[in-house]
Short mmCIF file of C-alpha atoms in Angstrom, two decimals:
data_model
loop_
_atom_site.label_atom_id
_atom_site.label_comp_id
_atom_site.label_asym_id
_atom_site.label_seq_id
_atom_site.Cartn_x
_atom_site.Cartn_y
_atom_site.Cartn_z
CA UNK A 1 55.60 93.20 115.50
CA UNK A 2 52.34 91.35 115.17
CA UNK A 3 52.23 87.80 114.20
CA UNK A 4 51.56 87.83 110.30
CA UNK A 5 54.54 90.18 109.98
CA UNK A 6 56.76 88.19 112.29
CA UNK A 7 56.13 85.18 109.96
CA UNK A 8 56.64 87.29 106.70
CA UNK A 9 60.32 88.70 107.85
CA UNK A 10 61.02 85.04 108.39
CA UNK A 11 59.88 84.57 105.54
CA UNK A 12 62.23 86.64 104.04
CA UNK A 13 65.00 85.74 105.57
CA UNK A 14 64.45 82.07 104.20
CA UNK A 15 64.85 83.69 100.60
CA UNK A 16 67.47 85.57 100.95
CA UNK A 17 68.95 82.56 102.55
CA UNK A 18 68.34 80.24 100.16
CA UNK A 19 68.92 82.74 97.21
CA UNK A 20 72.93 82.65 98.61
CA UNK A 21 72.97 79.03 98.64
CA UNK A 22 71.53 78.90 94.87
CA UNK A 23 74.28 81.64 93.72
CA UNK A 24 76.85 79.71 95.07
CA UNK A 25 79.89 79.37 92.75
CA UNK A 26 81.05 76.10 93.73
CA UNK A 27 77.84 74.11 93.21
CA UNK A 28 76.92 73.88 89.42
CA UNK A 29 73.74 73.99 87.64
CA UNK A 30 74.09 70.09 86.82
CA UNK A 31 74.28 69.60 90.61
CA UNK A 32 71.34 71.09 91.14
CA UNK A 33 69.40 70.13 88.47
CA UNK A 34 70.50 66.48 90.22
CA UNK A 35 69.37 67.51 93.23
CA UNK A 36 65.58 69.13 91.40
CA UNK A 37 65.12 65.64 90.13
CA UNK A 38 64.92 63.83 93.19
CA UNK A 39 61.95 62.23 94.72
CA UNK A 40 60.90 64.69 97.29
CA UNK A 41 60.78 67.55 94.78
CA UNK A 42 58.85 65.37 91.88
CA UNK A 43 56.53 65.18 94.51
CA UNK A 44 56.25 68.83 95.39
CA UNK A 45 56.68 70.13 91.55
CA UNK A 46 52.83 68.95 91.13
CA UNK A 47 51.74 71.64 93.44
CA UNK A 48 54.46 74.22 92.71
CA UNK A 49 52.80 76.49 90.60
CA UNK A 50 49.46 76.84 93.05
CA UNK A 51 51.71 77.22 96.53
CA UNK A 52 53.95 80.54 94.19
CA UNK A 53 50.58 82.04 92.87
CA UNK A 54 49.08 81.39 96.05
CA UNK A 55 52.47 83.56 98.25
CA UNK A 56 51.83 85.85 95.24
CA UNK A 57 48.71 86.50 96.38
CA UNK A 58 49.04 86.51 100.13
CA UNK A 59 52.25 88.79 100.19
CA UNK A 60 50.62 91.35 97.57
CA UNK A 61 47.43 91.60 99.96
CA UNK A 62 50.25 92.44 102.99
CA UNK A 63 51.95 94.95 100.53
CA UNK A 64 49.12 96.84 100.08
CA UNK A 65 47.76 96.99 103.99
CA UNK A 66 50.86 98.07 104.55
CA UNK A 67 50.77 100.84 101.53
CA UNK A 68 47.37 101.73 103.01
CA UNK A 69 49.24 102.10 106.56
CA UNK A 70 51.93 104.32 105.54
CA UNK A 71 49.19 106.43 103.69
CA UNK A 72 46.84 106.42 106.79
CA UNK A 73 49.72 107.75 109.36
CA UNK A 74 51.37 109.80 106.90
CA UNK A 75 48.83 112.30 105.65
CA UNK A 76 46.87 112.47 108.75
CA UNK A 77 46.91 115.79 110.68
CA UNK A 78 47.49 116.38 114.63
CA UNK A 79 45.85 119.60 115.01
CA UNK A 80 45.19 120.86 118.40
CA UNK A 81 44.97 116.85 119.67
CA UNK A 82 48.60 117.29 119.89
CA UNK A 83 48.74 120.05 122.46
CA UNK A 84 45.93 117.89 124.64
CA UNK A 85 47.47 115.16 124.27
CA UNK A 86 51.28 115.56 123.72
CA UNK A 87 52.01 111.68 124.07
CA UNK A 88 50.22 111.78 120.48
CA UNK A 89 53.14 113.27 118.24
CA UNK A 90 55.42 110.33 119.59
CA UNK A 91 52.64 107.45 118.88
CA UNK A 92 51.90 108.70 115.53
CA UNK A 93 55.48 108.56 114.25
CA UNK A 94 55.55 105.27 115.96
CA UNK A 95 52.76 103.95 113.89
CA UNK A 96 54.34 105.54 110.98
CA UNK A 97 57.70 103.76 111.53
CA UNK A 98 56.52 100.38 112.27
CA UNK A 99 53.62 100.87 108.67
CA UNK A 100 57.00 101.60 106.85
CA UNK A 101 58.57 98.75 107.77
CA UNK A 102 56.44 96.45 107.25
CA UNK A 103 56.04 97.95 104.00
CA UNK A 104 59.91 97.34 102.74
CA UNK A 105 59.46 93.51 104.45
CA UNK A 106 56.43 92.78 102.32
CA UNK A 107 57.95 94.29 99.16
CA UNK A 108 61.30 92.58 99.14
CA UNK A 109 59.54 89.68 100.40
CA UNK A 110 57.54 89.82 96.91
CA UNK A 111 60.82 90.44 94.93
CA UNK A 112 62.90 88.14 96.70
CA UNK A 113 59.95 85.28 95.66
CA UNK A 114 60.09 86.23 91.92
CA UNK A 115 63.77 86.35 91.81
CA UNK A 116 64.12 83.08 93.32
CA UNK A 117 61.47 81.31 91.17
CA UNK A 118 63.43 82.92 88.65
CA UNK A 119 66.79 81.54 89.53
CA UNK A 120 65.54 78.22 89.59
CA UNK A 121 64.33 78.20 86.23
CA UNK A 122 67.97 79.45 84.97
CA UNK A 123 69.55 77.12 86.77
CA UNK A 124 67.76 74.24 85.27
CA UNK A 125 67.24 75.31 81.62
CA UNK A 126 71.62 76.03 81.88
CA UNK A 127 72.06 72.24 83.06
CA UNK A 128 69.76 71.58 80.05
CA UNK A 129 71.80 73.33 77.55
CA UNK A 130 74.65 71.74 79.26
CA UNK A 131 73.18 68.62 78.77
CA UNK A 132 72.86 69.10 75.39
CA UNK A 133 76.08 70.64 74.83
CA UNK A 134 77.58 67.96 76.10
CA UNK A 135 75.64 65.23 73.71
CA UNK A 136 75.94 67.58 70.79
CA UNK A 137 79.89 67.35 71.56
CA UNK A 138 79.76 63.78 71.64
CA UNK A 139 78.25 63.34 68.11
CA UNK A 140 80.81 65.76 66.73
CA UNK A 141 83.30 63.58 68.24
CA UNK A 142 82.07 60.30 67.02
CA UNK A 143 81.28 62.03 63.28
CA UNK A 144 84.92 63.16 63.60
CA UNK A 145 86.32 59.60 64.33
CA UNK A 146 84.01 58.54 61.48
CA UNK A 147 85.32 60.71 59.17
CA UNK A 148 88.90 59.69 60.35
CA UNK A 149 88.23 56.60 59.89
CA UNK A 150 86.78 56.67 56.37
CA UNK A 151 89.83 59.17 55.33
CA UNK A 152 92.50 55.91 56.51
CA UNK A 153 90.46 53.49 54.46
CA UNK A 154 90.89 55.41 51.36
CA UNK A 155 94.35 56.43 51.95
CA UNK A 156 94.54 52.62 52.00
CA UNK A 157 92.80 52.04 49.34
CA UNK A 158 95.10 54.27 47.15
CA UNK A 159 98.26 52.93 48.46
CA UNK A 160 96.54 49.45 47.85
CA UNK A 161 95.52 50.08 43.72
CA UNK A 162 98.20 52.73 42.95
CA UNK A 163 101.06 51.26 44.46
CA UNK A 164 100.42 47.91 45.80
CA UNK A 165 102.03 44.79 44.30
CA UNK A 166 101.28 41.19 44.30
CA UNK A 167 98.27 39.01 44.19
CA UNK A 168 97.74 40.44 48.45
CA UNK A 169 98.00 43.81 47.60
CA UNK A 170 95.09 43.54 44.82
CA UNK A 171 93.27 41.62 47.05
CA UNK A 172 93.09 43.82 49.84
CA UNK A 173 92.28 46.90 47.29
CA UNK A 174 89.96 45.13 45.86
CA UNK A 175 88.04 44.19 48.95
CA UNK A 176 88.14 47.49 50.27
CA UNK A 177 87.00 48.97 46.75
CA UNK A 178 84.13 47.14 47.00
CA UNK A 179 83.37 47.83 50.76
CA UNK A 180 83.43 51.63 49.39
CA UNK A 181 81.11 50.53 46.22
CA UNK A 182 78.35 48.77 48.28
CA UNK A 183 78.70 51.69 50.31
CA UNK A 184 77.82 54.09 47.75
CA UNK A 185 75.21 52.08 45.94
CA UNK A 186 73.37 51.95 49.53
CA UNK A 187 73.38 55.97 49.69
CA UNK A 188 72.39 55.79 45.71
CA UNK A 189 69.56 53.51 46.66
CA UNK A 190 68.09 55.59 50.11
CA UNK A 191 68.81 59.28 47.22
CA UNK A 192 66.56 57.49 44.64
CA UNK A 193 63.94 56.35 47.35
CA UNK A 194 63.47 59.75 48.40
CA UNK A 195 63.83 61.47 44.82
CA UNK A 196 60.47 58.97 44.02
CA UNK A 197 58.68 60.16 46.82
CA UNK A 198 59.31 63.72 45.88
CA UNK A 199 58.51 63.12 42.30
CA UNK A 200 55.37 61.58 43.62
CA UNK A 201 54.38 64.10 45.82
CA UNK A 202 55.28 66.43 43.37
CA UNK A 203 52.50 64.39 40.60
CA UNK A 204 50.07 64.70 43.08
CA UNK A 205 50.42 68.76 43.47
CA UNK A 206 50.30 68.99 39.76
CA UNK A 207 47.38 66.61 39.27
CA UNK A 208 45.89 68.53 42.54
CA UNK A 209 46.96 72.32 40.39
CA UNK A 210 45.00 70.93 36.77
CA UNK A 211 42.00 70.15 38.67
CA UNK A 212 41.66 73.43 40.53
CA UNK A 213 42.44 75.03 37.33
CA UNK A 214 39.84 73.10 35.58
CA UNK A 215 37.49 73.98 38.05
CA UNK A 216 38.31 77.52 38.48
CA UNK A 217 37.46 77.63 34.49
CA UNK A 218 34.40 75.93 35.19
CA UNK A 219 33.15 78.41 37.68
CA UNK A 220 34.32 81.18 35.38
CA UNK A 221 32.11 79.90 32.71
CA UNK A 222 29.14 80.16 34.76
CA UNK A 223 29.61 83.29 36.00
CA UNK A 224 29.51 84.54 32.56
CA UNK A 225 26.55 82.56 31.80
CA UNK A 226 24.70 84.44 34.52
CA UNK A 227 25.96 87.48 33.65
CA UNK A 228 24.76 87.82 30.17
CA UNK A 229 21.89 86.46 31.53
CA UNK A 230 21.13 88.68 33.94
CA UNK A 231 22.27 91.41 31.67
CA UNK A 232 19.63 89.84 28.81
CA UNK A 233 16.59 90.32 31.86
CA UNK A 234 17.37 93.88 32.44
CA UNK A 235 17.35 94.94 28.73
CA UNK A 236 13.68 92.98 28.35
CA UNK A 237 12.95 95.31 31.53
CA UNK A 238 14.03 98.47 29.91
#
């Protein structure tokens, strides 16, 4: 085995290595995505893209020499060379053999590349939507403690005005009524705030509308103008 296909069968052995160590069960995709994000691999992301096209490249060029191999020693015809030389037959097949190989090295060492890049990009896009997942879970869990929350205060605050009794017991319904009134006047305040913006974008479409109507009139007017006028010229030319 010559030296450029000694280095691409190590080549491929290095993927298929590290294409065991990414499917491993017991590391997760948040792991790794840990691991993607340190220094040494912020550093090497910026030339990522050239060093795959560039493997592309160099392992499609050894996929086809190899294609043209195994088409060079396997349509080519002995003859009578074989009976001179009977050493030939032997040689040939040898050729053959080591073309073919190098062949299957080359191509899995193509599809190993593009599986792995692809691998990599699964594994960090599910720690992303893990990420998220995980944020999106904490919201709901906050908004549920928030609703909670407000569904306690007006428990309270029916216990408090329906059956509370004393000067305390009005106080505290009271206090809490108005807690929930200054609460509601604030989402009044931020509806009607954005019902005046709509109203006023909604003014300027319609002022916006009347003028392209008034100048779609306009236009239409004129091209009736020129009509009958150019219909008046050609009965003077008749």
């Amino acid at each position: 085995m010559t030296l450029q296909w000694t280095a691409v069968a190590l080549f491929l052995y290095v993927e298929v290595g590290l294409l065991v160590i990414l499917c491993l069960p017991f590391i997760s995709a948040k792991r790794w995505r840990i691991i993607f994000q340190l220094r040494i691999w912020n550093f090497m992301a910026r030339f990522w893209n050239k060093v795959f096209l560039t493997m592309i490249v160099i392992l499609i060029v050894l996929f086809l020499d190899a294609v043209r191999e195994v088409r060079k020693y396997s349509g080519r015809d002995l003859g009578t060379d074989a009976k001179l030389q009977p050493n030939m037959f032997d040689h040939l097949h040898m050729k053959l053999f080591r073309a073919q190989r190098n062949l299957y090295i080359s191509g899995f060492a193509v599809f190993l590349w593009l599986v792995m890049k692809r691998v990599i990009t699964l594994i960090n896009q599910l720690a992303s939507v893990s990420e998220n997942t995980a944020a999106l879970q904490t919201q709901a869990d906050n908004a549920n403690q928030a609703a909670k929350k407000y569904m306690d205060d007006n428990e309270q605050l029916k216990k408090a005005l329906m059956e509370g009794k004393g000067d305390k017991a009005t106080a505290d319904g009271m206090e809490l009524l108005r807690k929930e009134v200054e609460k509601l006047k604030g989402e009044l305040k931020t509806t009607g705030d954005a019902l005046k913006q709509s109203q006023s974008a909604a003014d300027v479409m319609k002022k916006q509308t009347d003028g392209l109507a008034r100048e779609y009139d306009r236009l239409l007017k004129e091209h009736q103008a020129l009509q009958n006028l150019q219909d008046a010229g050609s009965k003077k030319d008749d």
